[in-house]
């Protein structure tokens, strides 16, 4: 009937409009590069150990990556990638992933977290430094993973980078957990 076809056209138009606007809500290479630059700048300004930064899209696919001179080992870039991947895959920060499965001393939850890491082929990282990036309309558009400093410092660099980039993106978490003014000693950095 005429009424149902009119509703169908309205729904189709809304769906197409939504799909087109969602296509513009993404992290571009220019965005990702500025975020990487910002994370490195945050690290340098605070005197943290050198870091690697990884920015991915909403599917966990890499967009940009930077590794500071002096960044430790071959593992650090992989950890940064896994932190970003964790954020977009689970739609929560890598810190929130850890806390969801370790709070309350429940061995079954802890076992589930370890199983998730294993099932993902080791691509999930249950420690701070991976954040979710959302568009100004709240759509998840990517993730940022930082590794090389302490976890709280990694997360601080990621959050600061997105904030300072000036694109109007939101993050999960919204605020860092770093206690500013409490810089780790060189021995603590070397022990990481």
C-alpha positions as protocol buffer text, in pm:
chain_id: "A"
residue {
  index: 1
  type: UNK
  ca { x: 0 y: 0 z: 0 }
}
residue {
  index: 2
  type: UNK
  ca { x: 95 y: 365 z: -43 }
}
residue {
  index: 3
  type: UNK
  ca { x: 148 y: 433 z: 331 }
}
residue {
  index: 4
  type: UNK
  ca { x: 389 y: 143 z: 385 }
}
residue {
  index: 5
  type: UNK
  ca { x: 595 y: 232 z: 77 }
}
residue {
  index: 6
  type: UNK
  ca { x: 622 y: 592 z: 202 }
}
residue {
  index: 7
  type: UNK
  ca { x: 751 y: 467 z: 541 }
}
residue {
  index: 8
  type: UNK
  ca { x: 997 y: 239 z: 360 }
}
residue {
  index: 9
  type: UNK
  ca { x: 1132 y: 533 z: 157 }
}
residue {
  index: 10
  type: UNK
  ca { x: 1170 y: 743 z: 473 }
}
residue {
  index: 11
  type: UNK
  ca { x: 1354 y: 461 z: 652 }
}
residue {
  index: 12
  type: UNK
  ca { x: 1576 y: 403 z: 348 }
}
residue {
  index: 13
  type: UNK
  ca { x: 1656 y: 776 z: 323 }
}
residue {
  index: 14
  type: UNK
  ca { x: 1741 y: 789 z: 694 }
}
residue {
  index: 15
  type: UNK
  ca { x: 1960 y: 478 z: 665 }
}
residue {
  index: 16
  type: UNK
  ca { x: 2148 y: 618 z: 364 }
}
residue {
  index: 17
  type: UNK
  ca { x: 2195 y: 956 z: 532 }
}
residue {
  index: 18
  type: UNK
  ca { x: 2326 y: 782 z: 843 }
}
residue {
  index: 19
  type: UNK
  ca { x: 2567 y: 567 z: 640 }
}
residue {
  index: 20
  type: UNK
  ca { x: 2699 y: 871 z: 453 }
}
residue {
  index: 21
  type: UNK
  ca { x: 2754 y: 1071 z: 772 }
}
residue {
  index: 22
  type: UNK
  ca { x: 2919 y: 773 z: 943 }
}
residue {
  index: 23
  type: UNK
  ca { x: 3166 y: 758 z: 653 }
}
residue {
  index: 24
  type: UNK
  ca { x: 3288 y: 1106 z: 737 }
}
residue {
  index: 25
  type: UNK
  ca { x: 3338 y: 1016 z: 1103 }
}
residue {
  index: 26
  type: UNK
  ca { x: 3677 y: 855 z: 1084 }
}
residue {
  index: 27
  type: UNK
  ca { x: 4038 y: 911 z: 1174 }
}
residue {
  index: 28
  type: UNK
  ca { x: 4232 y: 1019 z: 868 }
}
residue {
  index: 29
  type: UNK
  ca { x: 4606 y: 990 z: 816 }
}
residue {
  index: 30
  type: UNK
  ca { x: 4637 y: 1361 z: 896 }
}
residue {
  index: 31
  type: UNK
  ca { x: 4450 y: 1309 z: 1225 }
}
residue {
  index: 32
  type: UNK
  ca { x: 4656 y: 1001 z: 1313 }
}
residue {
  index: 33
  type: UNK
  ca { x: 4985 y: 1171 z: 1234 }
}
residue {
  index: 34
  type: UNK
  ca { x: 4901 y: 1468 z: 1454 }
}
residue {
  index: 35
  type: UNK
  ca { x: 4797 y: 1233 z: 1734 }
}
residue {
  index: 36
  type: UNK
  ca { x: 5127 y: 1043 z: 1705 }
}
residue {
  index: 37
  type: UNK
  ca { x: 5320 y: 1370 z: 1709 }
}
residue {
  index: 38
  type: UNK
  ca { x: 5123 y: 1483 z: 2014 }
}
residue {
  index: 39
  type: UNK
  ca { x: 5192 y: 1163 z: 2207 }
}
residue {
  index: 40
  type: UNK
  ca { x: 5565 y: 1197 z: 2140 }
}
residue {
  index: 41
  type: UNK
  ca { x: 5551 y: 1564 z: 2247 }
}
residue {
  index: 42
  type: UNK
  ca { x: 5367 y: 1472 z: 2569 }
}
residue {
  index: 43
  type: UNK
  ca { x: 5628 y: 1207 z: 2643 }
}
residue {
  index: 44
  type: UNK
  ca { x: 5918 y: 1445 z: 2581 }
}
residue {
  index: 45
  type: UNK
  ca { x: 5765 y: 1730 z: 2780 }
}
residue {
  index: 46
  type: UNK
  ca { x: 5722 y: 1506 z: 3087 }
}
residue {
  index: 47
  type: UNK
  ca { x: 6058 y: 1331 z: 3059 }
}
residue {
  index: 48
  type: UNK
  ca { x: 5906 y: 983 z: 3028 }
}
residue {
  index: 49
  type: UNK
  ca { x: 6096 y: 690 z: 2880 }
}
residue {
  index: 50
  type: UNK
  ca { x: 6073 y: 682 z: 2496 }
}
residue {
  index: 51
  type: UNK
  ca { x: 5746 y: 542 z: 2362 }
}
residue {
  index: 52
  type: UNK
  ca { x: 5589 y: 392 z: 2055 }
}
residue {
  index: 53
  type: UNK
  ca { x: 5250 y: 526 z: 1941 }
}
residue {
  index: 54
  type: UNK
  ca { x: 5001 y: 332 z: 1729 }
}
residue {
  index: 55
  type: UNK
  ca { x: 4678 y: 478 z: 1590 }
}
residue {
  index: 56
  type: UNK
  ca { x: 4419 y: 248 z: 1433 }
}
residue {
  index: 57
  type: UNK
  ca { x: 4075 y: 289 z: 1281 }
}
residue {
  index: 58
  type: UNK
  ca { x: 3751 y: 156 z: 1429 }
}
residue {
  index: 59
  type: UNK
  ca { x: 3830 y: -192 z: 1290 }
}
residue {
  index: 60
  type: UNK
  ca { x: 4175 y: -208 z: 1450 }
}
residue {
  index: 61
  type: UNK
  ca { x: 4352 y: -153 z: 1117 }
}
residue {
  index: 62
  type: UNK
  ca { x: 4669 y: 60 z: 1144 }
}
residue {
  index: 63
  type: UNK
  ca { x: 4667 y: 421 z: 1025 }
}
residue {
  index: 64
  type: UNK
  ca { x: 4988 y: 564 z: 1172 }
}
residue {
  index: 65
  type: UNK
  ca { x: 5274 y: 453 z: 1392 }
}
residue {
  index: 66
  type: UNK
  ca { x: 5572 y: 632 z: 1544 }
}
residue {
  index: 67
  type: UNK
  ca { x: 5859 y: 490 z: 1746 }
}
residue {
  index: 68
  type: UNK
  ca { x: 6080 y: 732 z: 1938 }
}
residue {
  index: 69
  type: UNK
  ca { x: 6457 y: 699 z: 1920 }
}
residue {
  index: 70
  type: UNK
  ca { x: 6576 y: 490 z: 2212 }
}
residue {
  index: 71
  type: UNK
  ca { x: 6244 y: 307 z: 2253 }
}
residue {
  index: 72
  type: UNK
  ca { x: 6311 y: -30 z: 2414 }
}
residue {
  index: 73
  type: UNK
  ca { x: 6297 y: -363 z: 2238 }
}
residue {
  index: 74
  type: UNK
  ca { x: 6100 y: -522 z: 1960 }
}
residue {
  index: 75
  type: UNK
  ca { x: 5808 y: -587 z: 2192 }
}
residue {
  index: 76
  type: UNK
  ca { x: 5714 y: -223 z: 2257 }
}
residue {
  index: 77
  type: UNK
  ca { x: 5565 y: -155 z: 1908 }
}
residue {
  index: 78
  type: UNK
  ca { x: 5358 y: -474 z: 1931 }
}
residue {
  index: 79
  type: UNK
  ca { x: 5232 y: -377 z: 2276 }
}
residue {
  index: 80
  type: UNK
  ca { x: 5130 y: -30 z: 2149 }
}
residue {
  index: 81
  type: UNK
  ca { x: 4942 y: -193 z: 1859 }
}
residue {
  index: 82
  type: UNK
  ca { x: 4768 y: -438 z: 2093 }
}
residue {
  index: 83
  type: UNK
  ca { x: 4664 y: -161 z: 2331 }
}
residue {
  index: 84
  type: UNK
  ca { x: 4499 y: 32 z: 2045 }
}
residue {
  index: 85
  type: UNK
  ca { x: 4340 y: -288 z: 1913 }
}
residue {
  index: 86
  type: UNK
  ca { x: 4204 y: -373 z: 2259 }
}
residue {
  index: 87
  type: UNK
  ca { x: 4038 y: -32 z: 2285 }
}
residue {
  index: 88
  type: UNK
  ca { x: 3849 y: -58 z: 1955 }
}
residue {
  index: 89
  type: UNK
  ca { x: 3777 y: -430 z: 1975 }
}
residue {
  index: 90
  type: UNK
  ca { x: 3629 y: -419 z: 2322 }
}
residue {
  index: 91
  type: UNK
  ca { x: 3498 y: -62 z: 2303 }
}
residue {
  index: 92
  type: UNK
  ca { x: 3678 y: 26 z: 2627 }
}
residue {
  index: 93
  type: UNK
  ca { x: 4024 y: 138 z: 2728 }
}
residue {
  index: 94
  type: UNK
  ca { x: 4287 y: -129 z: 2785 }
}
residue {
  index: 95
  type: UNK
  ca { x: 4288 y: -20 z: 3152 }
}
residue {
  index: 96
  type: UNK
  ca { x: 3911 y: -76 z: 3175 }
}
residue {
  index: 97
  type: UNK
  ca { x: 3957 y: -421 z: 3017 }
}
residue {
  index: 98
  type: UNK
  ca { x: 4205 y: -517 z: 3290 }
}
residue {
  index: 99
  type: UNK
  ca { x: 3992 y: -372 z: 3569 }
}
residue {
  index: 100
  type: UNK
  ca { x: 3674 y: -539 z: 3445 }
}
residue {
  index: 101
  type: UNK
  ca { x: 3832 y: -881 z: 3482 }
}
residue {
  index: 102
  type: UNK
  ca { x: 4064 y: -833 z: 3782 }
}
residue {
  index: 103
  type: UNK
  ca { x: 3852 y: -631 z: 4025 }
}
residue {
  index: 104
  type: UNK
  ca { x: 3695 y: -838 z: 4300 }
}
residue {
  index: 105
  type: UNK
  ca { x: 3952 y: -1118 z: 4316 }
}
residue {
  index: 106
  type: UNK
  ca { x: 3733 y: -1354 z: 4112 }
}
residue {
  index: 107
  type: UNK
  ca { x: 3946 y: -1625 z: 3954 }
}
residue {
  index: 108
  type: UNK
  ca { x: 3682 y: -1708 z: 3691 }
}
residue {
  index: 109
  type: UNK
  ca { x: 3684 y: -1349 z: 3562 }
}
residue {
  index: 110
  type: UNK
  ca { x: 4064 y: -1344 z: 3558 }
}
residue {
  index: 111
  type: UNK
  ca { x: 4065 y: -1675 z: 3370 }
}
residue {
  index: 112
  type: UNK
  ca { x: 3818 y: -1531 z: 3121 }
}
residue {
  index: 113
  type: UNK
  ca { x: 4048 y: -1233 z: 3059 }
}
residue {
  index: 114
  type: UNK
  ca { x: 4345 y: -1462 z: 2998 }
}
residue {
  index: 115
  type: UNK
  ca { x: 4135 y: -1675 z: 2764 }
}
residue {
  index: 116
  type: UNK
  ca { x: 4028 y: -1366 z: 2570 }
}
residue {
  index: 117
  type: UNK
  ca { x: 4393 y: -1266 z: 2527 }
}
residue {
  index: 118
  type: UNK
  ca { x: 4476 y: -1618 z: 2410 }
}
residue {
  index: 119
  type: UNK
  ca { x: 4177 y: -1648 z: 2174 }
}
residue {
  index: 120
  type: UNK
  ca { x: 4269 y: -1312 z: 2017 }
}
residue {
  index: 121
  type: UNK
  ca { x: 4611 y: -1452 z: 1931 }
}
residue {
  index: 122
  type: UNK
  ca { x: 4770 y: -1227 z: 2190 }
}
residue {
  index: 123
  type: UNK
  ca { x: 4622 y: -913 z: 2035 }
}
residue {
  index: 124
  type: UNK
  ca { x: 4443 y: -796 z: 2350 }
}
residue {
  index: 125
  type: UNK
  ca { x: 4647 y: -606 z: 2609 }
}
residue {
  index: 126
  type: UNK
  ca { x: 4508 y: -587 z: 2964 }
}
residue {
  index: 127
  type: UNK
  ca { x: 4713 y: -292 z: 3088 }
}
residue {
  index: 128
  type: UNK
  ca { x: 4690 y: 89 z: 3062 }
}
residue {
  index: 129
  type: UNK
  ca { x: 4791 y: 281 z: 2751 }
}
residue {
  index: 130
  type: UNK
  ca { x: 4516 y: 197 z: 2501 }
}
residue {
  index: 131
  type: UNK
  ca { x: 4229 y: 443 z: 2462 }
}
residue {
  index: 132
  type: UNK
  ca { x: 3911 y: 464 z: 2256 }
}
residue {
  index: 133
  type: UNK
  ca { x: 3869 y: 765 z: 2025 }
}
residue {
  index: 134
  type: UNK
  ca { x: 3516 y: 885 z: 1948 }
}
residue {
  index: 135
  type: UNK
  ca { x: 3392 y: 1145 z: 1702 }
}
residue {
  index: 136
  type: UNK
  ca { x: 3221 y: 1456 z: 1831 }
}
residue {
  index: 137
  type: UNK
  ca { x: 2890 y: 1270 z: 1782 }
}
residue {
  index: 138
  type: UNK
  ca { x: 3005 y: 980 z: 2003 }
}
residue {
  index: 139
  type: UNK
  ca { x: 3083 y: 722 z: 1732 }
}
residue {
  index: 140
  type: UNK
  ca { x: 3394 y: 508 z: 1793 }
}
residue {
  index: 141
  type: UNK
  ca { x: 3634 y: 600 z: 1514 }
}
residue {
  index: 142
  type: UNK
  ca { x: 3958 y: 446 z: 1635 }
}
residue {
  index: 143
  type: UNK
  ca { x: 4205 y: 375 z: 1908 }
}
residue {
  index: 144
  type: UNK
  ca { x: 4543 y: 496 z: 2026 }
}
residue {
  index: 145
  type: UNK
  ca { x: 4797 y: 272 z: 2193 }
}
residue {
  index: 146
  type: UNK
  ca { x: 5114 y: 400 z: 2360 }
}
residue {
  index: 147
  type: UNK
  ca { x: 5384 y: 179 z: 2510 }
}
residue {
  index: 148
  type: UNK
  ca { x: 5735 y: 223 z: 2646 }
}
residue {
  index: 149
  type: UNK
  ca { x: 5687 y: 428 z: 2962 }
}
residue {
  index: 150
  type: UNK
  ca { x: 5487 y: 319 z: 3269 }
}
residue {
  index: 151
  type: UNK
  ca { x: 5124 y: 230 z: 3195 }
}
residue {
  index: 152
  type: UNK
  ca { x: 4982 y: 546 z: 3354 }
}
residue {
  index: 153
  type: UNK
  ca { x: 5234 y: 753 z: 3157 }
}
residue {
  index: 154
  type: UNK
  ca { x: 5146 y: 574 z: 2832 }
}
residue {
  index: 155
  type: UNK
  ca { x: 4778 y: 646 z: 2889 }
}
residue {
  index: 156
  type: UNK
  ca { x: 4854 y: 1010 z: 2976 }
}
residue {
  index: 157
  type: UNK
  ca { x: 5044 y: 1053 z: 2647 }
}
residue {
  index: 158
  type: UNK
  ca { x: 4760 y: 899 z: 2444 }
}
residue {
  index: 159
  type: UNK
  ca { x: 4492 y: 1112 z: 2608 }
}
residue {
  index: 160
  type: UNK
  ca { x: 4699 y: 1430 z: 2592 }
}
residue {
  index: 161
  type: UNK
  ca { x: 4771 y: 1371 z: 2223 }
}
residue {
  index: 162
  type: UNK
  ca { x: 4404 y: 1340 z: 2128 }
}
residue {
  index: 163
  type: UNK
  ca { x: 4308 y: 1639 z: 2342 }
}
residue {
  index: 164
  type: UNK
  ca { x: 4588 y: 1862 z: 2210 }
}
residue {
  index: 165
  type: UNK
  ca { x: 4525 y: 1763 z: 1847 }
}
residue {
  index: 166
  type: UNK
  ca { x: 4220 y: 1990 z: 1853 }
}
residue {
  index: 167
  type: UNK
  ca { x: 3987 y: 1779 z: 1639 }
}
residue {
  index: 168
  type: UNK
  ca { x: 3706 y: 1775 z: 1895 }
}
residue {
  index: 169
  type: UNK
  ca { x: 3736 y: 1398 z: 1945 }
}
residue {
  index: 170
  type: UNK
  ca { x: 3634 y: 1241 z: 2274 }
}
residue {
  index: 171
  type: UNK
  ca { x: 3823 y: 965 z: 2451 }
}
residue {
  index: 172
  type: UNK
  ca { x: 3754 y: 673 z: 2680 }
}
residue {
  index: 173
  type: UNK
  ca { x: 3872 y: 726 z: 2943 }
}
residue {
  index: 174
  type: UNK
  ca { x: 3803 y: 1097 z: 2943 }
}
residue {
  index: 175
  type: UNK
  ca { x: 4077 y: 1172 z: 3198 }
}
residue {
  index: 176
  type: UNK
  ca { x: 4415 y: 1021 z: 3281 }
}
residue {
  index: 177
  type: UNK
  ca { x: 4507 y: 844 z: 3605 }
}
residue {
  index: 178
  type: UNK
  ca { x: 4863 y: 975 z: 3624 }
}
residue {
  index: 179
  type: UNK
  ca { x: 4950 y: 1152 z: 3944 }
}
residue {
  index: 180
  type: UNK
  ca { x: 5126 y: 1451 z: 3795 }
}
residue {
  index: 181
  type: UNK
  ca { x: 5444 y: 1562 z: 3965 }
}
residue {
  index: 182
  type: UNK
  ca { x: 5534 y: 1205 z: 4059 }
}
residue {
  index: 183
  type: UNK
  ca { x: 5794 y: 1114 z: 3800 }
}
residue {
  index: 184
  type: UNK
  ca { x: 5935 y: 764 z: 3824 }
}
residue {
  index: 185
  type: UNK
  ca { x: 6300 y: 723 z: 3909 }
}
residue {
  index: 186
  type: UNK
  ca { x: 6539 y: 597 z: 3641 }
}
residue {
  index: 187
  type: UNK
  ca { x: 6566 y: 265 z: 3829 }
}
residue {
  index: 188
  type: UNK
  ca { x: 6187 y: 219 z: 3813 }
}
residue {
  index: 189
  type: UNK
  ca { x: 6192 y: 300 z: 3441 }
}
residue {
  index: 190
  type: UNK
  ca { x: 6473 y: 52 z: 3378 }
}
residue {
  index: 191
  type: UNK
  ca { x: 6288 y: -218 z: 3574 }
}
residue {
  index: 192
  type: UNK
  ca { x: 5984 y: -198 z: 3342 }
}
